[in-house]
Coordinates of C-alpha atoms in Angstrom, one line a residue:
M1 CA 24.5 15.7 17.4
D2 CA 22.3 12.7 17.0
D3 CA 22.9 9.3 15.1
R4 CA 20.7 10.4 12.3
S5 CA 23.5 12.8 11.3
H6 CA 25.8 9.9 10.7
W7 CA 23.3 7.7 9.0
A8 CA 24.2 5.8 5.7
P9 CA 22.9 2.8 3.9
L10 CA 24.5 -0.5 5.1
V11 CA 26.9 -2.0 2.7
I12 CA 26.7 -5.7 2.2
T13 CA 29.7 -7.6 0.2
P14 CA 30.9 -11.0 -0.3
E15 CA 33.6 -10.1 2.4
S16 CA 31.0 -9.1 5.1
T17 CA 28.8 -12.1 4.5
G18 CA 31.4 -15.0 3.7
A19 CA 29.5 -15.5 0.3
A20 CA 30.9 -16.0 -3.0
A21 CA 31.5 -13.0 -5.1
T22 CA 29.1 -14.2 -7.6
P23 CA 25.2 -13.7 -8.4
D24 CA 24.9 -17.2 -6.9
G25 CA 26.6 -16.3 -3.9
L26 CA 24.3 -13.2 -3.3
V27 CA 21.1 -15.7 -4.0
G28 CA 22.5 -18.2 -1.4
H29 CA 22.9 -15.2 1.2
L30 CA 19.5 -14.1 0.7
R31 CA 17.9 -17.5 0.8
G32 CA 19.7 -17.9 4.1
L33 CA 19.0 -14.7 5.5
D34 CA 16.5 -14.6 8.3
G35 CA 14.5 -11.5 8.8
L36 CA 15.3 -9.3 5.6
G37 CA 12.3 -7.0 6.5
A38 CA 13.6 -6.4 10.1
L39 CA 17.2 -5.6 8.7
L40 CA 15.9 -3.2 6.1
T41 CA 13.5 -1.5 8.7
R42 CA 16.5 -1.1 11.0
E43 CA 19.0 -0.1 8.5
K44 CA 16.5 1.9 6.2
A45 CA 18.7 1.1 3.2
L46 CA 21.0 -1.8 2.0
V47 CA 23.6 -1.7 -0.7
F48 CA 24.7 -5.1 -2.2
R49 CA 28.0 -4.7 -3.7
G50 CA 30.6 -7.0 -5.3
F51 CA 28.3 -9.8 -6.4
R52 CA 28.8 -9.1 -10.0
V53 CA 24.8 -9.3 -10.8
T54 CA 24.0 -9.0 -14.4
P55 CA 20.5 -8.4 -16.0
A56 CA 20.5 -12.3 -16.5
E57 CA 20.3 -13.0 -12.9
L58 CA 18.3 -9.8 -12.1
E59 CA 15.0 -11.6 -11.8
E60 CA 16.0 -14.3 -9.1
V61 CA 17.5 -11.6 -7.1
M62 CA 14.4 -9.4 -7.2
D63 CA 12.2 -12.3 -6.4
L64 CA 14.1 -12.6 -3.1
L65 CA 14.3 -8.9 -2.6
L66 CA 10.9 -7.7 -3.4
P67 CA 7.9 -9.9 -2.2
S68 CA 5.4 -8.6 -4.7
R69 CA 6.4 -6.4 -7.6
L70 CA 4.0 -3.7 -8.3
A71 CA 3.2 -1.7 -11.8
Y72 CA 4.2 1.9 -12.0
V73 CA 0.4 2.8 -12.0
H74 CA -0.4 6.4 -11.5
G75 CA 3.4 7.4 -11.6
N76 CA 4.3 10.8 -12.7
S77 CA 8.0 10.2 -13.6
P78 CA 9.1 9.4 -17.2
R79 CA 10.2 5.9 -17.5
T80 CA 10.3 3.0 -19.7
K81 CA 9.0 -0.5 -18.9
V82 CA 11.7 -3.0 -19.6
G83 CA 10.4 -6.2 -18.1
Q84 CA 7.9 -7.5 -15.8
N85 CA 7.2 -4.5 -13.5
V86 CA 10.8 -3.5 -14.0
Y87 CA 11.5 0.3 -15.2
T88 CA 13.9 2.5 -16.1
S89 CA 15.0 5.0 -13.4
T90 CA 13.5 8.5 -14.4
E91 CA 14.6 9.6 -17.7
Y92 CA 15.8 13.0 -17.0
P93 CA 18.6 15.1 -18.8
P94 CA 21.9 13.8 -17.2
E95 CA 23.1 17.5 -16.5
F96 CA 20.4 18.1 -14.0
T97 CA 19.8 16.9 -10.4
I98 CA 16.7 15.0 -9.3
S99 CA 15.9 16.4 -6.0
M100 CA 14.9 14.2 -3.0
H101 CA 11.6 12.3 -2.8
N102 CA 9.7 9.3 -1.8
E103 CA 8.3 7.3 -4.6
M104 CA 4.7 8.2 -5.3
S105 CA 4.3 9.9 -1.9
Y106 CA 1.7 11.9 -3.6
A107 CA -0.5 8.9 -4.5
H108 CA -3.1 7.0 -2.3
S109 CA -1.0 4.1 -2.0
W110 CA 2.9 3.9 -2.7
P111 CA 5.4 1.1 -2.7
A112 CA 6.8 0.0 0.6
R113 CA 10.3 -1.1 -0.9
L114 CA 12.2 0.1 -3.9
L115 CA 15.1 -2.0 -5.5
F116 CA 17.6 -0.1 -7.9
F117 CA 20.0 -2.1 -10.0
C118 CA 23.1 -0.6 -11.7
D119 CA 23.3 -2.1 -15.2
R120 CA 25.8 0.4 -16.2
A121 CA 27.7 3.0 -14.1
P122 CA 28.2 6.5 -15.6
A123 CA 31.6 7.8 -16.5
T124 CA 31.4 10.4 -13.7
G125 CA 28.6 11.4 -11.1
G126 CA 25.3 9.9 -11.3
A127 CA 25.1 8.7 -7.6
T128 CA 21.6 8.1 -6.2
P129 CA 21.6 10.2 -3.0
V130 CA 19.5 8.9 -0.1
V131 CA 18.0 10.8 2.8
D132 CA 16.8 9.8 6.2
G133 CA 13.1 11.0 6.1
V134 CA 13.3 12.0 10.1
R135 CA 16.5 14.0 9.4
W136 CA 14.9 15.7 6.6
L137 CA 11.7 16.8 8.5
E138 CA 14.0 18.0 11.4
A139 CA 16.1 20.2 9.1
L140 CA 13.2 22.3 8.1
D141 CA 12.3 25.4 9.9
P142 CA 9.6 25.3 12.5
E143 CA 7.6 27.9 10.2
V144 CA 7.8 25.7 7.3
R145 CA 6.9 22.3 9.0
E146 CA 3.8 24.5 10.7
R147 CA 2.5 25.7 7.1
F148 CA 2.7 22.2 5.7
A149 CA 1.0 20.5 8.6
G150 CA -2.5 20.6 7.1
G151 CA -1.2 18.8 4.2
V152 CA -1.0 19.5 0.3
R153 CA -3.2 19.4 -2.8
Y154 CA -1.6 17.7 -6.0
R155 CA -3.0 18.5 -9.4
Q156 CA -2.5 16.5 -12.7
N157 CA -3.4 17.3 -16.2
L158 CA -2.8 14.1 -18.4
H159 CA -3.2 14.7 -22.1
G160 CA -5.0 11.9 -24.2
G161 CA -2.2 11.1 -26.6
T162 CA -0.7 14.1 -27.5
G163 CA 0.6 17.2 -25.5
F164 CA 3.0 18.5 -22.8
G165 CA 4.0 15.9 -20.1
K166 CA 2.4 12.4 -19.8
S167 CA -0.8 10.7 -21.1
W168 CA -3.3 9.2 -19.0
Q169 CA -2.9 6.1 -21.0
D170 CA 1.0 6.0 -19.8
T171 CA 0.3 7.1 -16.5
F172 CA -2.3 4.3 -15.6
E173 CA -0.9 1.6 -18.0
T174 CA -4.2 1.2 -19.9
G175 CA -6.3 2.6 -22.8
S176 CA -9.5 2.2 -20.9
R177 CA -11.3 5.0 -19.3
E178 CA -13.4 2.6 -17.3
D179 CA -10.2 1.1 -15.6
V180 CA -8.8 4.6 -14.8
E181 CA -12.2 5.5 -13.2
A182 CA -12.3 2.4 -11.3
F183 CA -8.8 2.9 -9.9
L184 CA -9.4 6.7 -9.0
D185 CA -12.7 5.9 -7.4
G186 CA -10.7 3.8 -5.0
T187 CA -8.3 6.4 -4.0
G188 CA -10.6 9.4 -3.1
A189 CA -9.2 11.5 -5.8
E190 CA -11.4 14.2 -7.6
Y191 CA -11.2 13.9 -11.5
E192 CA -12.8 15.0 -14.7
W193 CA -12.4 14.2 -18.4
K194 CA -11.7 17.0 -20.6
K195 CA -13.1 18.0 -23.7
D196 CA -9.7 17.5 -25.7
G197 CA -9.5 14.0 -24.3
G198 CA -7.4 14.6 -21.5
L199 CA -7.9 13.8 -17.6
R200 CA -7.8 16.4 -14.7
V201 CA -6.8 14.8 -11.2
S202 CA -6.8 16.4 -7.9
Q203 CA -6.2 14.7 -4.5
E204 CA -5.4 15.8 -1.1
R205 CA -2.5 14.2 0.8
P206 CA -0.6 14.6 4.1
S207 CA 2.8 16.3 4.0
T208 CA 4.1 13.8 6.7
A209 CA 3.5 10.2 7.5
R210 CA 4.4 7.6 10.3
H211 CA 6.1 4.3 9.3
P212 CA 3.9 1.4 10.2
V213 CA 6.5 -0.4 12.0
T214 CA 8.8 2.3 13.6
G215 CA 6.0 4.8 14.2
T216 CA 8.6 7.5 13.5
E217 CA 7.1 10.6 11.5
V218 CA 9.0 11.4 8.4
W219 CA 8.7 14.2 5.7
F220 CA 6.5 12.4 2.8
N221 CA 5.4 14.4 0.1
Q222 CA 6.6 15.7 -3.4
A223 CA 5.5 19.4 -3.1
D224 CA 8.9 20.6 -4.2
Q225 CA 8.9 18.4 -7.5
W226 CA 5.2 19.4 -8.4
H227 CA 5.7 23.3 -7.6
V228 CA 7.1 25.3 -10.5
A229 CA 9.6 27.1 -8.0
G230 CA 11.4 23.6 -7.5
L231 CA 12.3 23.6 -11.4
G232 CA 14.4 26.8 -10.8
D233 CA 13.6 30.4 -11.9
E234 CA 14.2 30.4 -15.5
T235 CA 12.3 27.1 -16.1
A236 CA 9.2 28.5 -14.0
A237 CA 9.3 31.6 -16.1
A238 CA 9.3 29.8 -19.1
L239 CA 6.3 27.6 -18.1
H240 CA 4.3 30.4 -17.1
R241 CA 4.7 32.0 -20.4
I242 CA 3.4 28.8 -22.2
M243 CA 0.3 28.3 -19.8
P244 CA -1.2 29.1 -16.6
E245 CA -0.3 27.2 -13.5
Q246 CA -3.6 25.3 -13.3
D247 CA -3.0 24.0 -16.8
L248 CA 0.6 22.7 -16.3
P249 CA 0.9 18.8 -16.2
Q250 CA 1.1 18.9 -12.4
S251 CA 1.0 21.4 -9.7
V252 CA 0.4 21.9 -6.1
S253 CA -0.8 23.9 -3.4
F254 CA -1.6 23.7 0.3
A255 CA -4.6 21.5 1.2
D256 CA -6.9 24.5 1.5
G257 CA -6.0 25.8 -2.0
S258 CA -3.7 28.5 -0.8
P259 CA -0.5 28.9 -2.7
I260 CA 2.7 27.4 -1.2
P261 CA 5.5 30.2 -1.1
A262 CA 8.5 29.6 -3.4
D263 CA 11.0 30.1 -0.6
H264 CA 9.2 27.0 1.3
I265 CA 9.8 24.9 -1.8
T266 CA 13.2 25.7 -2.3
Q267 CA 14.0 25.3 1.5
V268 CA 12.4 21.7 1.3
R269 CA 14.3 20.9 -1.8
D270 CA 18.0 22.2 -0.9
R271 CA 17.7 20.8 2.7
G272 CA 16.8 17.2 1.6
L273 CA 19.7 17.3 -0.8
E274 CA 22.0 18.6 1.9
C275 CA 21.0 15.9 4.4
A276 CA 21.5 13.2 1.7
V277 CA 24.4 10.4 1.5
D278 CA 25.4 9.6 -1.9
V279 CA 25.4 5.9 -3.1
D280 CA 28.0 6.1 -6.0
W281 CA 27.2 3.3 -8.4
Q282 CA 29.4 0.5 -9.5
T283 CA 28.1 -1.7 -12.3
G284 CA 26.4 -4.7 -10.8
D285 CA 25.3 -2.9 -7.4
L286 CA 21.9 -3.1 -6.0
L287 CA 20.2 -0.8 -3.6
L288 CA 17.2 -1.6 -1.6
V289 CA 15.4 1.1 0.4
D290 CA 12.5 1.5 2.8
N291 CA 10.3 3.9 0.5
M292 CA 8.9 5.6 3.9
L293 CA 11.9 5.9 5.8
V294 CA 14.3 7.0 3.0
G295 CA 14.0 9.4 0.1
H296 CA 16.1 9.3 -3.1
G297 CA 17.1 11.3 -5.8
R298 CA 19.9 11.5 -8.6
R299 CA 23.1 13.5 -9.0
P300 CA 24.1 14.7 -12.5
F301 CA 26.5 12.4 -14.6
T302 CA 28.4 12.2 -17.7
G303 CA 28.6 9.1 -20.1
P304 CA 26.1 6.3 -20.3
R305 CA 24.2 5.4 -17.3
R306 CA 21.6 2.7 -17.0
V307 CA 19.8 2.2 -13.5
L308 CA 16.7 0.1 -13.1
V309 CA 14.1 -0.1 -10.6
A310 CA 11.4 -2.2 -9.4
M311 CA 8.8 -1.7 -6.5
S312 CA 7.0 -3.9 -4.1
D313 CA 4.4 -3.6 -1.4

């Protein structure tokens, strides 16, 4: 059994740093920290706990942890923008699990870092599971890895203001078709405007990626979240009764257009969750992750839960 089987995020506390158990203590520690990037690359994920951070101090902390905050442009998850490139975590019914994924791994470019902030911890559950991308890749059957080796093709149907799923206006944070076209032209995606005012986007992406610093190969795609089989049999059947797969808000195939078997999708989903380590939230916690080395998700919960997220390159 190798070290990856024991991996967990590094927990940084006032006790471990000698800093005061206050937001100012965390800020002072971060300002004096030499080599945050190297530390994050080595540990893959960092939890800052016990510093009693509130939304009032979040901006200053984010400026130190995220060098350049990004807008969630071309993001497919339902979120609410609550500040300067600060969003709610995925808004999904609390009784459901969100499977493991690397943020925007389906896109031409993706954030290098993610920062989660727990504004309010849930009554029960609601952990953010995190998974080592190398371990996730190695947990898959050789046949599945081989089938995915040629990459995948993602397809989006974005409505023009009214419809099922997300609109292109919300997805690209603009009401300008010209701005959307300029963005997509720079990604190599294929796209077409539909007669009903919607937008269809198709893009081919690899299924794995190599980290620019470590060179390690990680599982890096969201096929299980874009495939109807990843939603469960009942939901998949209900969606098929409503519309054909090519008209769903999002779908995925192998890069050559051939269908991905449902059992491949469920294996990817389930083994990612099985390999994950839960970060159980306490109000005021922060979680910083290397978005290539680590996937994340969400466990079901009860009671109010408010976790915010920001991203950087």
